[in-house]
Amino acid sequence: MKIKLSSVFALLCSCVMLMAQDKYEFSIKTDRADGIYAKGDTVKFTIALLKNGTPAKDVEYTCQFSVNGYWKDKQGFIANGYPLTMTKKFDGNILWYTVKAEIPDTKIKGELGAIATPYEIKPAVEEPKDFDIFWQKQRDELDKIPVKALEKVEVPLLAKYSTYKDKVVCYDVKVACSGAKPVSGYLCMPRNAKAKSLPAIVNFQGAGVLGAWQLPELGEKAIAFNINSHGIENGKPRAYYRSLLIPDTKTKLDNYIPYGVWNKNLYYFRGVYTRALRALDYIKTLPEWDGKNIIVTGASQGGQVAMVVAALDKDVTFCDAGVPSLCDQSSVYADRLPGAPKIVTCDKSQLNTERKWFMMVLSYYDVAFFAKRIKCEINMSAGLLDFSCSPTSVMAAYNNIPATTKKSIQIVPDGYHGTASKGMEKRFNAVVDKAIKTNRTK
């Protein structure tokens, strides 16, 4: 029997139209809503494929588990109108499971994570013996450079912030720093603010190559300073920042994250960290600063930098660090996925001299080791679906914060890299509001 191609095409189109009309979604749950287990526990995942809100039948889908951040075998199933139950045991060094269910060749998927003994996870290796000596040297070099603004130019607020134009003044600021690049950022604060009347909020950016951000929402009630990570110009057209990413240019920004990882004195984040420290130095010279409150904040790379300066500058009073990167960079030794930038990700049996050397250099920049030196209150987040800044790496840093430090973390079972930090603003806003109220009642 001959089948016309046109008939096959029409049948396929009708199936696609039917799929488009029906709403499919996965419902995934664990037997513990918070996703937190103990070693040796068995976690039960219940997976249901729903069609228009009711259990689907005769639809193919796949399930796949990741173990400590590494994906394992994928299995195929056909929905039969009943939920699918799958179990995994937290054996040995297995601390983190995620399950992903998806309908092939579509964007329809569901994911959920579970973690064992998160408050017991520690860095996979010990910190360098000369960690403090190395960073004291960077501080000493920074102190040789006078704290002064190379530029401080008032700039208009972006059009989207027009409601703040009569309330907030914004400056494009460049501050002298050790190294080849200055601190470069936007400084916002209330117009005509009185001396010693404002808390300071210093915000650090996530990974990328951009100019600084204007923060008039915070600048309406505080000194709000956002610096770009690279000491580059602010407020330029998008094409300018794209041009900095062209490979083989002198900027090295097309692949800055691993740049210099072969030498602890040349690693790129040495400059990022010292510019962040100098940003705090500059804030302390402003007559409007209340002399007491310095709040540092950021997510991902921004959370990483916020934790570093909270460790190195004892004047920081509160640290808000969502899903911080560059944590537990040697975690392959413990068969776990490191946090971004994940320069070394392999089975520990595949470690060679070069990879071991890279991890040794990264240990001088690892947030888990800076965490041990944080004395101010800190609030963090970790997402169990975050494969960029793995929750095991974030917990290794969190657990290294001294027990005497006031600390908190939200662990989100369905939290991705970009969503796990939602909800942190409640504590952040409370800290800011308290600082403002204290100044008003002096």
Tab-separated table of N, CA, C and O in Angstrom, residues 162-227:
chain	number	residue	atom	x	y	z
A	162	SER	N	13.213	57.789	36.019
A	162	SER	CA	12.863	59.214	36.003
A	162	SER	C	12.165	59.672	37.289
A	162	SER	O	12.282	60.829	37.681
A	163	THR	N	11.462	58.765	37.968
A	163	THR	CA	10.760	59.158	39.193
A	163	THR	C	11.727	59.511	40.326
A	163	THR	O	11.315	60.115	41.323
A	164	TYR	N	13.002	59.138	40.168
A	164	TYR	CA	13.994	59.410	41.211
A	164	TYR	C	14.839	60.643	40.913
A	164	TYR	O	15.682	61.024	41.723
A	165	LYS	N	14.658	61.267	39.762
A	165	LYS	CA	15.607	62.283	39.312
A	165	LYS	C	15.721	63.481	40.253
A	165	LYS	O	16.781	64.104	40.341
A	166	ASP	N	14.649	63.818	40.965
A	166	ASP	CA	14.709	64.945	41.893
A	166	ASP	C	15.105	64.514	43.304
A	166	ASP	O	15.334	65.355	44.174
A	167	LYS	N	15.193	63.206	43.507
A	167	LYS	CA	15.491	62.680	44.846
A	167	LYS	C	16.910	62.147	44.967
A	167	LYS	O	17.490	62.177	46.052
A	168	VAL	N	17.436	61.632	43.862
A	168	VAL	CA	18.697	60.898	43.908
A	168	VAL	C	19.703	61.512	42.947
A	168	VAL	O	19.377	61.851	41.800
A	169	VAL	N	20.943	61.638	43.410
A	169	VAL	CA	22.036	62.074	42.548
A	169	VAL	C	22.903	60.866	42.239
A	169	VAL	O	23.090	59.990	43.086
A	170	CYS	N	23.385	60.814	41.002
A	170	CYS	CA	24.195	59.672	40.556
A	170	CYS	C	25.521	60.179	39.986
A	170	CYS	O	25.545	61.133	39.193
A	171	TYR	N	26.602	59.531	40.386
A	171	TYR	CA	27.933	59.890	39.895
A	171	TYR	C	28.582	58.679	39.228
A	171	TYR	O	28.454	57.547	39.695
A	172	ASP	N	29.292	58.961	38.155
A	172	ASP	CA	30.185	57.968	37.553
A	172	ASP	C	31.543	58.172	38.207
A	172	ASP	O	32.144	59.253	38.089
A	173	VAL	N	32.028	57.148	38.906
A	173	VAL	CA	33.208	57.301	39.751
A	173	VAL	C	34.306	56.341	39.323
A	173	VAL	O	34.048	55.166	39.038
A	174	LYS	N	35.534	56.847	39.281
A	174	LYS	CA	36.728	56.026	39.110
A	174	LYS	C	37.616	56.271	40.326
A	174	LYS	O	37.864	57.424	40.696
A	175	VAL	N	38.091	55.198	40.942
A	175	VAL	CA	38.891	55.298	42.159
A	175	VAL	C	40.237	54.628	41.940
A	175	VAL	O	40.316	53.517	41.390
A	176	ALA	N	41.296	55.291	42.380
A	176	ALA	CA	42.647	54.748	42.235
A	176	ALA	C	42.772	53.425	42.975
A	176	ALA	O	42.250	53.259	44.086
A	177	CYS	N	43.469	52.469	42.349
A	177	CYS	CA	43.593	51.135	42.914
A	177	CYS	C	44.936	50.544	42.519
A	177	CYS	O	45.570	50.985	41.549
A	178	SER	N	45.399	49.563	43.262
A	178	SER	CA	46.585	48.824	42.832
A	178	SER	C	46.234	48.028	41.582
A	178	SER	O	45.071	47.704	41.341
A	179	GLY	N	47.229	47.688	40.788
A	179	GLY	CA	46.954	46.987	39.541
A	179	GLY	C	46.707	47.951	38.410
A	179	GLY	O	46.790	49.175	38.557
A	180	ALA	N	46.362	47.385	37.251
A	180	ALA	CA	46.264	48.189	36.035
A	180	ALA	C	44.943	48.927	35.880
A	180	ALA	O	44.858	49.883	35.111
A	181	LYS	N	43.923	48.517	36.609
A	181	LYS	CA	42.598	49.087	36.407
A	181	LYS	C	42.093	49.772	37.673
A	181	LYS	O	42.361	49.319	38.784
A	182	PRO	N	41.318	50.850	37.522
A	182	PRO	CA	40.729	51.510	38.691
A	182	PRO	C	39.432	50.826	39.107
A	182	PRO	O	38.900	49.961	38.392
A	183	VAL	N	38.916	51.197	40.248
A	183	VAL	CA	37.523	50.886	40.575
A	183	VAL	C	36.661	51.755	39.669
A	183	VAL	O	36.936	52.938	39.484
A	184	SER	N	35.605	51.173	39.103
A	184	SER	CA	34.742	51.924	38.194
A	184	SER	C	33.295	51.580	38.499
A	184	SER	O	32.887	50.412	38.410
A	185	GLY	N	32.523	52.598	38.901
A	185	GLY	CA	31.147	52.298	39.273
A	185	GLY	C	30.241	53.507	39.273
A	185	GLY	O	30.677	54.634	39.017
A	186	TYR	N	28.976	53.251	39.559
A	186	TYR	CA	27.987	54.303	39.732
A	186	TYR	C	27.660	54.433	41.218
A	186	TYR	O	27.341	53.451	41.895
A	187	LEU	N	27.723	55.669	41.693
A	187	LEU	CA	27.447	55.985	43.089
A	187	LEU	C	26.150	56.785	43.158
A	187	LEU	O	26.068	57.879	42.584
A	188	CYS	N	25.146	56.245	43.835
A	188	CYS	CA	23.871	56.940	44.000
A	188	CYS	C	23.627	57.236	45.477
A	188	CYS	O	23.975	56.427	46.346
A	189	MET	N	23.007	58.380	45.751
A	189	MET	CA	22.635	58.730	47.123
A	189	MET	C	21.588	59.842	47.094
A	189	MET	O	21.398	60.488	46.050
A	190	PRO	N	20.902	60.069	48.193
A	190	PRO	CA	19.909	61.147	48.220
A	190	PRO	C	20.566	62.500	47.957
A	190	PRO	O	21.685	62.767	48.413
A	191	ARG	N	19.887	63.341	47.240
A	191	ARG	CA	20.389	64.703	47.017
A	191	ARG	C	20.444	65.457	48.350
A	191	ARG	O	19.570	65.336	49.187
A	192	ASN	N	21.514	66.210	48.513
A	192	ASN	CA	21.684	67.058	49.694
A	192	ASN	C	21.658	66.263	51.002
A	192	ASN	O	21.136	66.731	52.021
A	193	ALA	N	22.209	65.056	50.955
A	193	ALA	CA	22.263	64.237	52.176
A	193	ALA	C	23.172	64.895	53.200
A	193	ALA	O	24.190	65.507	52.866
A	194	LYS	N	22.830	64.765	54.465
A	194	LYS	CA	23.623	65.340	55.537
A	194	LYS	C	24.827	64.463	55.851
A	194	LYS	O	24.839	63.265	55.569
A	195	ALA	N	25.810	65.057	56.466
A	195	ALA	CA	27.003	64.320	56.863
A	195	ALA	C	26.638	63.227	57.871
A	195	ALA	O	25.768	63.430	58.733
A	196	LYS	N	27.288	62.093	57.728
A	196	LYS	CA	27.134	60.944	58.644
A	196	LYS	C	25.687	60.483	58.790
A	196	LYS	O	25.272	60.016	59.852
A	197	SER	N	24.920	60.592	57.710
A	197	SER	CA	23.488	60.272	57.810
A	197	SER	C	23.074	58.989	57.101
A	197	SER	O	21.932	58.554	57.254
A	198	LEU	N	23.989	58.355	56.346
A	198	LEU	CA	23.561	57.264	55.461
A	198	LEU	C	24.354	55.970	55.669
A	198	LEU	O	25.590	56.006	55.755
A	199	PRO	N	23.652	54.832	55.716
A	199	PRO	CA	24.360	53.554	55.611
A	199	PRO	C	24.869	53.385	54.183
A	199	PRO	O	24.379	54.049	53.259
A	200	ALA	N	25.834	52.508	53.998
A	200	ALA	CA	26.388	52.263	52.662
A	200	ALA	C	26.045	50.858	52.211
A	200	ALA	O	26.141	49.897	52.979
A	201	ILE	N	25.653	50.747	50.950
A	201	ILE	CA	25.373	49.450	50.325
A	201	ILE	C	26.265	49.338	49.096
A	201	ILE	O	26.171	50.154	48.174
A	202	VAL	N	27.139	48.354	49.092
A	202	VAL	CA	28.035	48.137	47.954
A	202	VAL	C	27.612	46.850	47.264
A	202	VAL	O	27.584	45.780	47.881
A	203	ASN	N	27.261	46.969	46.002
A	203	ASN	CA	26.712	45.854	45.244
A	203	ASN	C	27.706	45.404	44.180
A	203	ASN	O	28.291	46.223	43.478
A	204	PHE	N	27.873	44.083	44.076
A	204	PHE	CA	28.817	43.517	43.110
A	204	PHE	C	28.070	42.710	42.063
A	204	PHE	O	27.087	42.034	42.360
A	205	GLN	N	28.556	42.775	40.835
A	205	GLN	CA	27.870	42.166	39.699
A	205	GLN	C	28.190	40.682	39.553
A	205	GLN	O	29.227	40.201	39.985
A	206	GLY	N	27.275	39.980	38.886
A	206	GLY	CA	27.526	38.609	38.494
A	206	GLY	C	28.489	38.558	37.321
A	206	GLY	O	28.989	39.588	36.849
A	207	ALA	N	28.759	37.360	36.845
A	207	ALA	CA	29.720	37.182	35.759
A	207	ALA	C	29.247	37.896	34.494
A	207	ALA	O	28.053	37.979	34.212
A	208	GLY	N	30.188	38.412	33.737
A	208	GLY	CA	29.885	39.101	32.497
A	208	GLY	C	30.737	40.339	32.349
A	208	GLY	O	31.520	40.684	33.235
A	209	VAL	N	30.616	40.982	31.209
A	209	VAL	CA	31.396	42.180	30.912
A	209	VAL	C	30.424	43.303	30.588
A	209	VAL	O	29.927	43.428	29.468
A	210	LEU	N	30.131	44.099	31.611
A	210	LEU	CA	29.164	45.184	31.509
A	210	LEU	C	29.660	46.387	32.290
A	210	LEU	O	30.536	46.262	33.143
A	211	GLY	N	29.057	47.528	31.998
A	211	GLY	CA	29.304	48.685	32.832
A	211	GLY	C	28.539	48.555	34.135
A	211	GLY	O	27.763	47.616	34.341
A	212	ALA	N	28.766	49.499	35.039
A	212	ALA	CA	28.091	49.472	36.343
A	212	ALA	C	26.605	49.735	36.182
A	212	ALA	O	26.138	50.229	35.148
A	213	TRP	N	25.853	49.406	37.228
A	213	TRP	CA	24.411	49.630	37.260
A	213	TRP	C	24.085	50.826	38.145
A	213	TRP	O	24.691	51.027	39.197
A	214	GLN	N	23.110	51.597	37.738
A	214	GLN	CA	22.571	52.640	38.596
A	214	GLN	C	21.559	52.011	39.550
A	214	GLN	O	20.714	51.214	39.125
A	215	LEU	N	21.632	52.372	40.822
A	215	LEU	CA	20.757	51.784	41.840
A	215	LEU	C	20.013	52.876	42.617
A	215	LEU	O	20.177	53.027	43.830
A	216	PRO	N	19.172	53.644	41.923
A	216	PRO	CA	18.478	54.738	42.624
A	216	PRO	C	17.462	54.254	43.645
A	216	PRO	O	17.145	54.981	44.597
A	217	GLU	N	16.940	53.014	43.479
A	217	GLU	CA	15.987	52.509	44.472
A	217	GLU	C	16.643	52.433	45.841
A	217	GLU	O	16.043	52.778	46.861
A	218	LEU	N	17.908	51.991	45.863
A	218	LEU	CA	18.659	51.955	47.112
A	218	LEU	C	19.233	53.326	47.434
A	218	LEU	O	19.337	53.711	48.598
A	219	GLY	N	19.610	54.062	46.396
A	219	GLY	CA	20.212	55.373	46.581
A	219	GLY	C	19.255	56.409	47.111
A	219	GLY	O	19.671	57.494	47.520
A	220	GLU	N	17.955	56.106	47.134
A	220	GLU	CA	16.982	57.028	47.693
A	220	GLU	C	17.100	57.089	49.218
A	220	GLU	O	16.716	58.073	49.840
A	221	LYS	N	17.676	56.033	49.825
A	221	LYS	CA	17.719	55.977	51.288
A	221	LYS	C	19.094	55.621	51.838
A	221	LYS	O	19.273	55.534	53.055
A	222	ALA	N	20.067	55.413	50.942
A	222	ALA	CA	21.402	55.001	51.385
A	222	ALA	C	22.426	55.395	50.337
A	222	ALA	O	22.086	55.812	49.224
A	223	ILE	N	23.696	55.270	50.694
A	223	ILE	CA	24.758	55.341	49.698
A	223	ILE	C	24.755	54.006	48.972
A	223	ILE	O	24.944	52.956	49.587
A	224	ALA	N	24.521	54.005	47.670
A	224	ALA	CA	24.458	52.772	46.890
A	224	ALA	C	25.540	52.809	45.813
A	224	ALA	O	25.499	53.650	44.912
A	225	PHE	N	26.490	51.913	45.923
A	225	PHE	CA	27.640	51.896	45.023
A	225	PHE	C	27.690	50.549	44.316
A	225	PHE	O	27.839	49.506	44.953
A	226	ASN	N	27.521	50.563	42.998
A	226	ASN	CA	27.686	49.350	42.198
A	226	ASN	C	28.917	49.515	41.324
A	226	ASN	O	29.033	50.508	40.601
A	227	ILE	N	29.832	48.560	41.411
A	227	ILE	CA	31.023	48.641	40.573
A	227	ILE	C	30.994	47.520	39.540
A	227	ILE	O	30.473	46.424	39.804
